[in-house]
Structure formats: C-alpha cells, structure tokens
Amino acid sequence: MSAKIIDGKAFAATVRGKVAQHVASLKDAHGITPGLAVVLVGEDPASQVYVRSKGKLTVEVGMKSVEHKLDADTTQADLLAIIDQLNTDPAIHGILVQLPLPDHLNEDLVINAIAPEKDVDGFHISNVGLLGTGQKSMVPCTPLGCLMMLRDYHGSLSGMNAVVIGRSNIVGKPMAQLLLGDSCTVTIAHSRTKDLPDVVRGADIVVAAVGRPQMVPGDWIKPGATVIDVGINRLDAPERGPGKTRLVGDVDYDSCAAVAGAITPVPGGVGPMTIACLLANTVTACCRANGLPEPEGLTA
Ligand code: NAP
C-alpha cells in the first residue's frame, strides 16, 4: 500500500477545535453563543444516531444545542410552524432538518422554508444558487469537508482534473461546484456515463459519492491521484460474529490505496468531517447574523 491516508477523524477534531476557539471568543468579546437547532421527524434509527451525535458535539464546542423530536405523523403545517419559530428565534443561528423525512412530508418545501442564512445544511434553493454563481453561501457540509481535506493536502487545486462520481443535490453537484470554484477542470459522472473507468483514469482527484459498495477498483485510478471516498455502505460481516456488519466506502480501498497518492478511509475519512463542517457552518452563520468577521478557514 503506497497512498498517504488522509485522516478525516483527526482533521475533523482540528476543525472542531477551531470552532470551539471561535465560539469562546464570540462569548468573551460579544456575549454571543451560537445556537444550532436540529429537527427530527419520526424514529428512523440511523437518523436518531446522527442527531444524538450532532447534539453531543454541538455542546462539546460550547454552542447551544436544541432538538425538536417530532412524531412520525407530524403534519406539514406543524413542521412548518416549528421552522417558522426557529427562523425568528435570535438565539438560533443554524437549523437542520434531518433527512429523509417521512413520505407524507414535502422535503423541498420544508427545506426551502428554512431562512437561507440559517440553512446550515446548504440545501435551500437560495444557497444552491449562490454557490453556483460563486457568491457567499452556506455550503453543504459533506462536500465542504471533502474540499477542506483536499485543500489541506494539495494546497492549490488549480488546474487539476477532478472527477466526481455521483450527481446528487447533497453531495455530487455541490462538490463539483466547489472544485470548479477552486479552478479544477471538473467532470461529473453518473449512472449513464459512458466508459466510466476511462473517465476516472484521467482524474488527478476522484470523489466517489455513489452509494455502491467498493464500486471503484484500483485499476481505474491514475497512479498518484487523490481519492476521496464519500460512500457509507454497510455490509454483512459474518467473520466478526453472527449478525455483525462493517462499513465500506464506494471505492475498493485496498486496490485503490495501492496506486493512489492519497486516500480517505471508511470509516474515519469524510464521515467525521461532515459533522465538523455542520458546526463550522453554524459559527459562520452566527458571525454573519451579527455582522462580525467570519472565522478563517471554516468555509469555502
Ligand atoms: P444518491 O443520491 O443515491 O446519488 C448517487 C449518485 O451515484 C447518483 O447520481 C447516481 O447516478 C450515481 N450512480 C449510481 N450508480 C452508479 C454507477 N454504477 N456508475 C456511476 N454513477 C452511479 O447518493 P448520495 O446521497 O449522493 O450519497 C452517495 C454516497 O455517499 C452514499 O453511500 C451515502 O451514504 C454517502 N454519504 C456520505 C456522507 C458522509 O457524511 N460521509 C454524506 C452523504 C452521503 P444517477 O443520478 O444517474 O442515478
């Protein structure tokens, strides 16, 4: 194995440390505590785990954490009323509605009801438009975390060929916009892309956000390329005991690490950066709301 392992877990701890420092200085100098509200509808076990861990880390960096846990049959009107109340609450600077929502709720409508300046997930149509036109926005957390790791590893990304596999609104598209913003030459690949292996072989940077376990093999990777694996897939792992599972990414780690110059592992790569960037976005939103300078290095 030759690739340098990009340690997302350690990098995320550094980002959270910077957030904590900024939160402390906001409190000391201005008496302001950034506040993050998370809204969870229903009892999806994975979502419950995410929300718990977001709440814990929010408190750890010194911010105020508010959780709204709503029944699975909450009506759209009731959910919108809560968002409305959070939109006007001056103690709340970031609002996150945990996705997916139950089927009877209109996700687009709910996300677009969040005040754009408090939309710390960066999914509001205004933030999508601002990002697409190169203006200051709230940037989706997962691609922001990938960008931070790439900038940290490479310094400048200017002129590099980047291939993003996946065109979702939450990862692939904003990732491509961010790489374009850093002057990469960007290709977005998806399920209809012809000759995907050849497309990927041209990349200095590969970001895999597909949702297919270990789909990208090492022989698609240009020697020395940087591989960012966004995928989180759970596979059965009977070798670990009955009913046990293990997490794998969208790239085949061993074969890719043998040829790549650098690679993020799963777990311990992109995943921890996502929550760290949520906290970073909240402190950025708080600074903007109060007309204060934004922390350095915590946004795109
Ligand atoms: P998604 O909405 O399902 O999008 C998957 C994308 O992959 C689609 O654009 C799809 O193309 C493309 N695709 C599917 N099969 C393909 C194939 N055989 N060849 C090329 N492209 C293919 O997924 P997502 O929400 O972006 O998430 C992607 C992965 O990242 C998942 O494993 C998810 O769990 C993970 N994730 C991780 C984090 C984190 O914090 N680390 C955050 C979010 C997501 P079409 O558009 O043509 O269908």
Tab-separated table of C-alpha atoms and ligand atoms in Angstrom:
chain	number	residue	atom	x	y	z
A	1	MET	CA	0.000	0.000	0.000
A	2	SER	CA	1.539	3.308	-1.068
A	3	ALA	CA	-1.092	6.012	-0.630
A	4	LYS	CA	-0.967	8.536	2.178
A	5	ILE	CA	-4.045	8.067	4.335
A	6	ILE	CA	-5.965	11.316	4.775
A	7	ASP	CA	-7.097	11.072	8.376
A	8	GLY	CA	-10.551	12.647	8.403
A	9	LYS	CA	-11.081	11.807	12.054
A	10	ALA	CA	-8.018	13.783	13.159
A	11	PHE	CA	-8.755	16.600	10.691
A	12	ALA	CA	-12.337	16.841	11.981
A	13	ALA	CA	-11.033	17.140	15.550
A	14	THR	CA	-8.846	20.058	14.405
A	15	VAL	CA	-11.828	21.752	12.733
A	16	ARG	CA	-13.939	21.289	15.876
A	17	GLY	CA	-11.068	22.765	17.913
A	18	LYS	CA	-11.067	25.871	15.689
A	19	VAL	CA	-14.848	26.129	16.029
A	20	ALA	CA	-14.588	25.837	19.818
A	21	GLN	CA	-11.972	28.621	19.922
A	22	HIS	CA	-14.168	30.882	17.847
A	23	VAL	CA	-17.222	30.117	19.982
A	24	ALA	CA	-15.231	31.003	23.113
A	25	SER	CA	-14.102	34.309	21.621
A	26	LEU	CA	-17.660	35.161	20.489
A	27	LYS	CA	-18.820	34.614	24.068
A	28	ASP	CA	-15.957	36.576	25.641
A	29	ALA	CA	-15.923	39.522	23.261
A	30	HIS	CA	-19.615	39.821	22.382
A	31	GLY	CA	-21.640	37.727	24.839
A	32	ILE	CA	-22.987	35.675	21.915
A	33	THR	CA	-23.464	31.883	21.965
A	34	PRO	CA	-24.068	30.276	18.565
A	35	GLY	CA	-27.165	28.036	18.604
A	36	LEU	CA	-27.964	25.023	16.408
A	37	ALA	CA	-31.465	23.523	16.192
A	38	VAL	CA	-31.944	20.031	14.810
A	39	VAL	CA	-35.429	18.842	13.848
A	40	LEU	CA	-36.048	15.106	13.646
A	41	VAL	CA	-39.367	13.713	12.419
A	42	GLY	CA	-40.053	10.042	13.127
A	43	GLU	CA	-37.944	7.275	14.559
A	44	ASP	CA	-35.529	6.201	11.841
A	45	PRO	CA	-32.742	4.552	13.886
A	46	ALA	CA	-29.867	5.875	11.720
A	47	SER	CA	-31.269	9.418	11.907
A	48	GLN	CA	-31.619	9.120	15.681
A	49	VAL	CA	-27.926	8.173	15.962
A	50	TYR	CA	-26.875	11.129	13.745
A	51	VAL	CA	-28.994	13.585	15.711
A	52	ARG	CA	-27.626	12.351	19.061
A	53	SER	CA	-24.063	12.679	17.888
A	54	LYS	CA	-24.682	16.139	16.380
A	55	GLY	CA	-26.190	17.314	19.684
A	56	LYS	CA	-23.269	15.952	21.715
A	57	LEU	CA	-20.604	17.565	19.508
A	58	THR	CA	-22.525	20.870	19.385
A	59	VAL	CA	-22.409	21.087	23.178
A	60	GLU	CA	-18.751	19.994	23.221
A	61	VAL	CA	-17.678	23.016	21.141
A	62	GLY	CA	-19.584	25.325	23.503
A	63	MET	CA	-22.637	26.028	21.358
A	64	LYS	CA	-26.290	25.856	22.351
A	65	SER	CA	-27.997	22.708	21.070
A	66	VAL	CA	-31.766	22.499	20.612
A	67	GLU	CA	-33.502	19.316	19.478
A	68	HIS	CA	-37.090	19.032	18.262
A	69	LYS	CA	-38.138	15.388	18.103
A	70	LEU	CA	-41.483	15.090	16.367
A	71	ASP	CA	-43.805	12.127	15.853
A	72	ALA	CA	-43.665	10.327	12.511
A	73	ASP	CA	-47.224	11.515	11.734
A	74	THR	CA	-46.446	15.214	12.306
A	75	THR	CA	-48.295	17.289	9.724
A	76	GLN	CA	-46.548	19.521	7.247
A	77	ALA	CA	-48.277	22.561	8.779
A	78	ASP	CA	-46.961	21.688	12.261
A	79	LEU	CA	-43.423	21.135	10.953
A	80	LEU	CA	-43.502	24.431	9.033
A	81	ALA	CA	-44.727	26.214	12.162
A	82	ILE	CA	-41.701	24.947	14.111
A	83	ILE	CA	-39.333	26.030	11.339
A	84	ASP	CA	-41.009	29.436	11.302
A	85	GLN	CA	-40.494	29.786	15.034
A	86	LEU	CA	-36.794	28.799	14.726
A	87	ASN	CA	-36.354	31.209	11.797
A	88	THR	CA	-37.316	34.131	14.035
A	89	ASP	CA	-35.553	32.947	17.213
A	90	PRO	CA	-32.464	35.181	17.671
A	91	ALA	CA	-30.731	32.524	19.808
A	92	ILE	CA	-30.765	30.059	16.890
A	93	HIS	CA	-28.225	30.617	14.102
A	94	GLY	CA	-28.405	27.241	12.369
A	95	ILE	CA	-31.382	24.995	11.560
A	96	LEU	CA	-31.064	21.446	10.270
A	97	VAL	CA	-33.999	19.237	9.369
A	98	GLN	CA	-32.783	15.651	9.447
A	99	LEU	CA	-33.425	13.857	6.149
A	100	PRO	CA	-35.050	11.699	4.940
A	101	LEU	CA	-38.468	12.927	6.048
A	102	PRO	CA	-41.483	10.583	6.203
A	103	ASP	CA	-43.202	10.187	2.817
A	104	HIS	CA	-46.196	12.413	3.570
A	105	LEU	CA	-43.930	15.476	4.004
A	106	ASN	CA	-42.634	17.511	1.053
A	107	GLU	CA	-38.865	17.673	1.544
A	108	ASP	CA	-38.253	20.518	-0.947
A	109	LEU	CA	-40.971	22.638	0.579
A	110	VAL	CA	-39.705	22.044	4.120
A	111	ILE	CA	-36.035	22.781	3.262
A	112	ASN	CA	-36.981	25.946	1.381
A	113	ALA	CA	-38.964	27.140	4.410
A	114	ILE	CA	-35.726	27.463	6.410
A	115	ALA	CA	-34.325	31.012	6.430
A	116	PRO	CA	-31.400	30.750	3.927
A	117	GLU	CA	-28.964	32.425	6.335
A	118	LYS	CA	-29.761	29.731	8.960
A	119	ASP	CA	-29.686	26.850	6.446
A	120	VAL	CA	-26.507	25.198	7.771
A	121	ASP	CA	-27.024	22.163	5.502
A	122	GLY	CA	-26.777	24.470	2.467
A	123	PHE	CA	-29.732	22.783	0.734
A	124	HIS	CA	-32.022	25.851	0.395
A	125	ILE	CA	-32.510	26.853	-3.227
A	126	SER	CA	-31.009	30.299	-2.489
A	127	ASN	CA	-27.814	28.747	-1.170
A	128	VAL	CA	-27.646	26.390	-4.155
A	129	GLY	CA	-27.928	29.402	-6.464
A	130	LEU	CA	-25.368	31.450	-4.533
A	131	LEU	CA	-22.869	28.572	-4.607
A	132	GLY	CA	-23.483	28.027	-8.328
A	133	THR	CA	-22.779	31.685	-9.070
A	134	GLY	CA	-19.684	31.842	-6.878
A	135	GLN	CA	-21.257	34.032	-4.183
A	136	LYS	CA	-21.041	33.738	-0.415
A	137	SER	CA	-23.451	30.989	0.696
A	138	MET	CA	-23.982	28.264	3.257
A	139	VAL	CA	-22.106	25.291	1.761
A	140	PRO	CA	-23.352	21.680	2.131
A	141	CYS	CA	-21.360	20.003	4.910
A	142	THR	CA	-20.137	16.801	3.223
A	143	PRO	CA	-18.654	18.444	0.110
A	144	LEU	CA	-17.249	21.245	2.275
A	145	GLY	CA	-15.439	18.631	4.370
A	146	CYS	CA	-14.041	16.999	1.207
A	147	LEU	CA	-12.845	20.383	-0.077
A	148	MET	CA	-11.130	21.188	3.223
A	149	MET	CA	-9.228	17.881	3.154
A	150	LEU	CA	-8.212	18.394	-0.496
A	151	ARG	CA	-7.009	21.945	0.164
A	152	ASP	CA	-5.104	20.802	3.212
A	153	TYR	CA	-3.374	18.015	1.290
A	154	HIS	CA	-2.685	19.803	-2.002
A	155	GLY	CA	-2.599	23.492	-1.158
A	156	SER	CA	-3.826	24.823	-4.505
A	157	LEU	CA	-6.209	22.663	-6.587
A	158	SER	CA	-5.923	24.990	-9.581
A	159	GLY	CA	-5.754	23.229	-12.958
A	160	MET	CA	-6.242	19.719	-11.555
A	161	ASN	CA	-8.576	17.285	-13.328
A	162	ALA	CA	-11.329	16.270	-10.916
A	163	VAL	CA	-13.940	13.583	-11.490
A	164	VAL	CA	-16.954	13.499	-9.179
A	165	ILE	CA	-18.857	10.223	-9.445
A	166	GLY	CA	-22.464	10.950	-8.440
A	167	ARG	CA	-24.723	13.918	-9.194
A	168	SER	CA	-26.928	14.148	-6.102
A	169	ASN	CA	-28.015	17.549	-4.844
A	170	ILE	CA	-26.453	16.934	-1.445
A	171	VAL	CA	-23.011	15.666	-2.481
A	172	GLY	CA	-22.126	15.341	-6.188
A	173	LYS	CA	-23.401	18.652	-7.590
A	174	PRO	CA	-22.183	20.949	-4.782
A	175	MET	CA	-18.851	19.067	-4.722
A	176	ALA	CA	-18.424	19.798	-8.421
A	177	GLN	CA	-19.264	23.492	-7.862
A	178	LEU	CA	-16.700	23.750	-5.071
A	179	LEU	CA	-13.966	22.105	-7.158
A	180	LEU	CA	-14.822	24.414	-10.050
A	181	GLY	CA	-14.612	27.348	-7.643
A	182	ASP	CA	-11.060	26.212	-6.828
A	183	SER	CA	-10.261	26.157	-10.584
A	184	CYS	CA	-10.261	22.394	-11.147
A	185	THR	CA	-11.379	21.053	-14.526
A	186	VAL	CA	-14.432	19.115	-13.377
A	187	THR	CA	-16.276	16.137	-14.819
A	188	ILE	CA	-19.473	14.921	-13.153
A	189	ALA	CA	-20.071	11.217	-13.810
A	190	HIS	CA	-23.281	9.317	-13.094
A	191	SER	CA	-25.096	6.081	-13.872
A	192	ARG	CA	-25.376	6.917	-17.599
A	193	THR	CA	-21.739	7.929	-18.069
A	194	LYS	CA	-20.052	6.027	-20.907
A	195	ASP	CA	-16.652	4.425	-20.293
A	196	LEU	CA	-16.578	5.402	-16.609
A	197	PRO	CA	-13.245	3.616	-15.979
A	198	ASP	CA	-11.580	5.733	-18.696
A	199	VAL	CA	-13.173	8.915	-17.379
A	200	VAL	CA	-11.879	8.167	-13.870
A	201	ARG	CA	-8.394	7.257	-15.192
A	202	GLY	CA	-7.960	10.869	-16.351
A	203	ALA	CA	-8.515	12.288	-12.859
A	204	ASP	CA	-5.971	13.816	-10.504
A	205	ILE	CA	-8.793	13.948	-7.932
A	206	VAL	CA	-11.568	11.341	-7.699
A	207	VAL	CA	-14.547	11.962	-5.429
A	208	ALA	CA	-16.786	8.894	-5.209
A	209	ALA	CA	-20.350	9.585	-3.996
A	210	VAL	CA	-22.313	6.733	-5.493
A	211	GLY	CA	-23.780	4.601	-2.715
A	212	ARG	CA	-22.451	1.343	-4.212
A	213	PRO	CA	-20.092	-0.639	-2.004
A	214	GLN	CA	-16.488	-0.797	-3.282
A	215	MET	CA	-17.554	0.051	-6.838
A	216	VAL	CA	-14.344	1.818	-7.911
A	217	PRO	CA	-11.399	-0.596	-8.287
A	218	GLY	CA	-7.720	0.384	-8.176
A	219	ASP	CA	-7.207	-0.124	-11.898
A	220	TRP	CA	-9.495	2.881	-12.571
A	221	ILE	CA	-7.188	5.144	-10.575
A	222	LYS	CA	-4.369	7.137	-12.166
A	223	PRO	CA	-1.144	6.464	-10.246
A	224	GLY	CA	-0.659	9.176	-7.631
A	225	ALA	CA	-4.239	10.507	-7.798
A	226	THR	CA	-6.109	11.625	-4.682
A	227	VAL	CA	-9.192	9.560	-3.844
A	228	ILE	CA	-11.957	10.956	-1.629
A	229	ASP	CA	-14.453	8.262	-0.691
A	230	VAL	CA	-17.801	9.704	0.394
A	231	GLY	CA	-19.643	6.378	0.418
A	232	ILE	CA	-21.013	4.813	3.568
A	233	ASN	CA	-22.248	1.287	2.917
A	234	ARG	CA	-22.936	-1.400	5.484
A	235	LEU	CA	-22.008	-4.959	4.544
A	236	ASP	CA	-22.680	-8.183	6.426
A	237	ALA	CA	-19.542	-9.335	8.235
A	238	PRO	CA	-20.198	-12.887	9.491
A	239	GLU	CA	-16.434	-13.225	10.167
A	240	ARG	CA	-16.941	-10.720	13.022
A	241	GLY	CA	-19.711	-12.809	14.538
A	242	PRO	CA	-23.395	-13.551	13.924
A	243	GLY	CA	-25.367	-10.529	12.700
A	244	LYS	CA	-22.261	-8.283	12.617
A	245	THR	CA	-21.712	-5.698	9.888
A	246	ARG	CA	-18.869	-3.483	8.693
A	247	LEU	CA	-18.734	-0.159	6.880
A	248	VAL	CA	-17.158	0.185	3.447
A	249	GLY	CA	-16.941	3.078	1.032
A	250	ASP	CA	-17.722	3.432	-2.664
A	251	VAL	CA	-14.117	2.606	-3.613
A	252	ASP	CA	-12.293	-0.661	-3.159
A	253	TYR	CA	-9.900	0.618	-0.516
A	254	ASP	CA	-7.023	-1.856	-0.782
A	255	SER	CA	-6.648	-1.827	-4.559
A	256	CYS	CA	-7.124	1.975	-4.764
A	257	ALA	CA	-4.663	2.645	-1.924
A	258	ALA	CA	-2.061	0.597	-3.804
A	259	VAL	CA	-1.997	3.110	-6.686
A	260	ALA	CA	-3.376	6.380	-5.317
A	261	GLY	CA	-1.158	9.130	-3.928
A	262	ALA	CA	-3.628	9.796	-1.096
A	263	ILE	CA	-6.936	8.299	0.005
A	264	THR	CA	-9.605	8.768	2.677
A	265	PRO	CA	-10.553	5.629	4.616
A	266	VAL	CA	-14.084	4.492	5.506
A	267	PRO	CA	-14.794	4.837	8.348
A	268	GLY	CA	-12.626	7.724	9.540
A	269	GLY	CA	-12.491	9.840	6.378
A	270	VAL	CA	-15.292	12.020	5.060
A	271	GLY	CA	-17.860	10.969	7.697
A	272	PRO	CA	-16.375	12.799	10.722
A	273	MET	CA	-15.737	15.889	8.582
A	274	THR	CA	-19.449	16.228	7.821
A	275	ILE	CA	-20.474	16.962	11.420
A	276	ALA	CA	-17.384	19.152	11.959
A	277	CYS	CA	-18.478	21.229	8.939
A	278	LEU	CA	-22.018	21.482	10.305
A	279	LEU	CA	-20.560	23.087	13.447
A	280	ALA	CA	-18.295	25.281	11.295
A	281	ASN	CA	-21.322	26.429	9.261
A	282	THR	CA	-23.210	27.277	12.459
A	283	VAL	CA	-20.431	29.504	13.785
A	284	THR	CA	-20.107	31.118	10.324
A	285	ALA	CA	-23.878	31.744	10.243
A	286	CYS	CA	-23.709	33.261	13.747
A	287	CYS	CA	-20.913	35.643	12.731
A	288	ARG	CA	-22.788	36.713	9.596
A	289	ALA	CA	-26.015	37.258	11.563
A	290	ASN	CA	-24.170	39.540	13.958
A	291	GLY	CA	-22.137	41.419	11.337
A	292	LEU	CA	-18.879	40.018	12.730
A	293	PRO	CA	-15.831	38.769	10.788
A	294	GLU	CA	-16.102	35.118	9.789
A	295	PRO	CA	-13.634	32.603	11.170
A	296	GLU	CA	-10.759	31.875	8.789
A	297	GLY	CA	-10.637	28.514	7.014
A	298	LEU	CA	-14.042	27.252	8.124
A	299	THR	CA	-15.923	27.796	4.892
A	300	ALA	CA	-15.320	27.585	1.146
B	1	NAP	P1	-27.582	9.315	-4.236
B	1	NAP	O1	-28.479	10.490	-4.085
B	1	NAP	O2	-28.158	7.954	-4.261
B	1	NAP	O3	-26.760	9.549	-5.597
B	1	NAP	C1	-25.921	8.548	-6.099
B	1	NAP	C2	-25.333	9.001	-7.403
B	1	NAP	O4	-24.496	7.952	-7.890
B	1	NAP	C3	-26.359	9.285	-8.494
B	1	NAP	O5	-26.052	10.492	-9.161
B	1	NAP	C4	-26.228	8.089	-9.437
B	1	NAP	O6	-26.409	8.403	-10.803
B	1	NAP	C5	-24.775	7.708	-9.249
B	1	NAP	N1	-24.583	6.301	-9.580
B	1	NAP	C6	-25.292	5.234	-9.142
B	1	NAP	N2	-24.821	4.098	-9.681
B	1	NAP	C7	-23.792	4.463	-10.479
B	1	NAP	C8	-22.918	3.746	-11.333
B	1	NAP	N3	-22.988	2.417	-11.462
B	1	NAP	N4	-21.982	4.435	-12.012
B	1	NAP	C9	-21.875	5.785	-11.895
B	1	NAP	N5	-22.690	6.513	-11.079
B	1	NAP	C10	-23.639	5.867	-10.416
B	1	NAP	O7	-26.442	9.299	-3.135
B	1	NAP	P2	-25.794	10.464	-2.242
B	1	NAP	O8	-26.806	10.947	-1.274
B	1	NAP	O9	-25.069	11.420	-3.102
B	1	NAP	O10	-24.739	9.580	-1.413
B	1	NAP	C11	-23.700	8.881	-2.058
B	1	NAP	C12	-22.962	8.064	-1.022
B	1	NAP	O11	-22.376	8.949	-0.072
B	1	NAP	C13	-23.810	7.098	-0.216
B	1	NAP	O12	-23.025	5.956	0.093
B	1	NAP	C14	-24.111	7.858	1.049
B	1	NAP	O13	-24.338	7.006	2.166
B	1	NAP	C15	-22.824	8.609	1.234
B	1	NAP	N6	-22.924	9.851	2.003
B	1	NAP	C16	-21.988	10.026	2.961
B	1	NAP	C17	-21.993	11.195	3.695
B	1	NAP	C18	-20.930	11.390	4.736
B	1	NAP	O14	-21.092	12.166	5.630
B	1	NAP	N7	-19.793	10.712	4.606
B	1	NAP	C19	-22.952	12.161	3.473
B	1	NAP	C20	-23.876	11.955	2.450
B	1	NAP	C21	-23.850	10.794	1.712
B	1	NAP	P3	-27.853	8.844	-11.417
B	1	NAP	O15	-28.037	10.262	-10.981
B	1	NAP	O16	-27.655	8.698	-12.867
B	1	NAP	O17	-28.853	7.917	-10.821
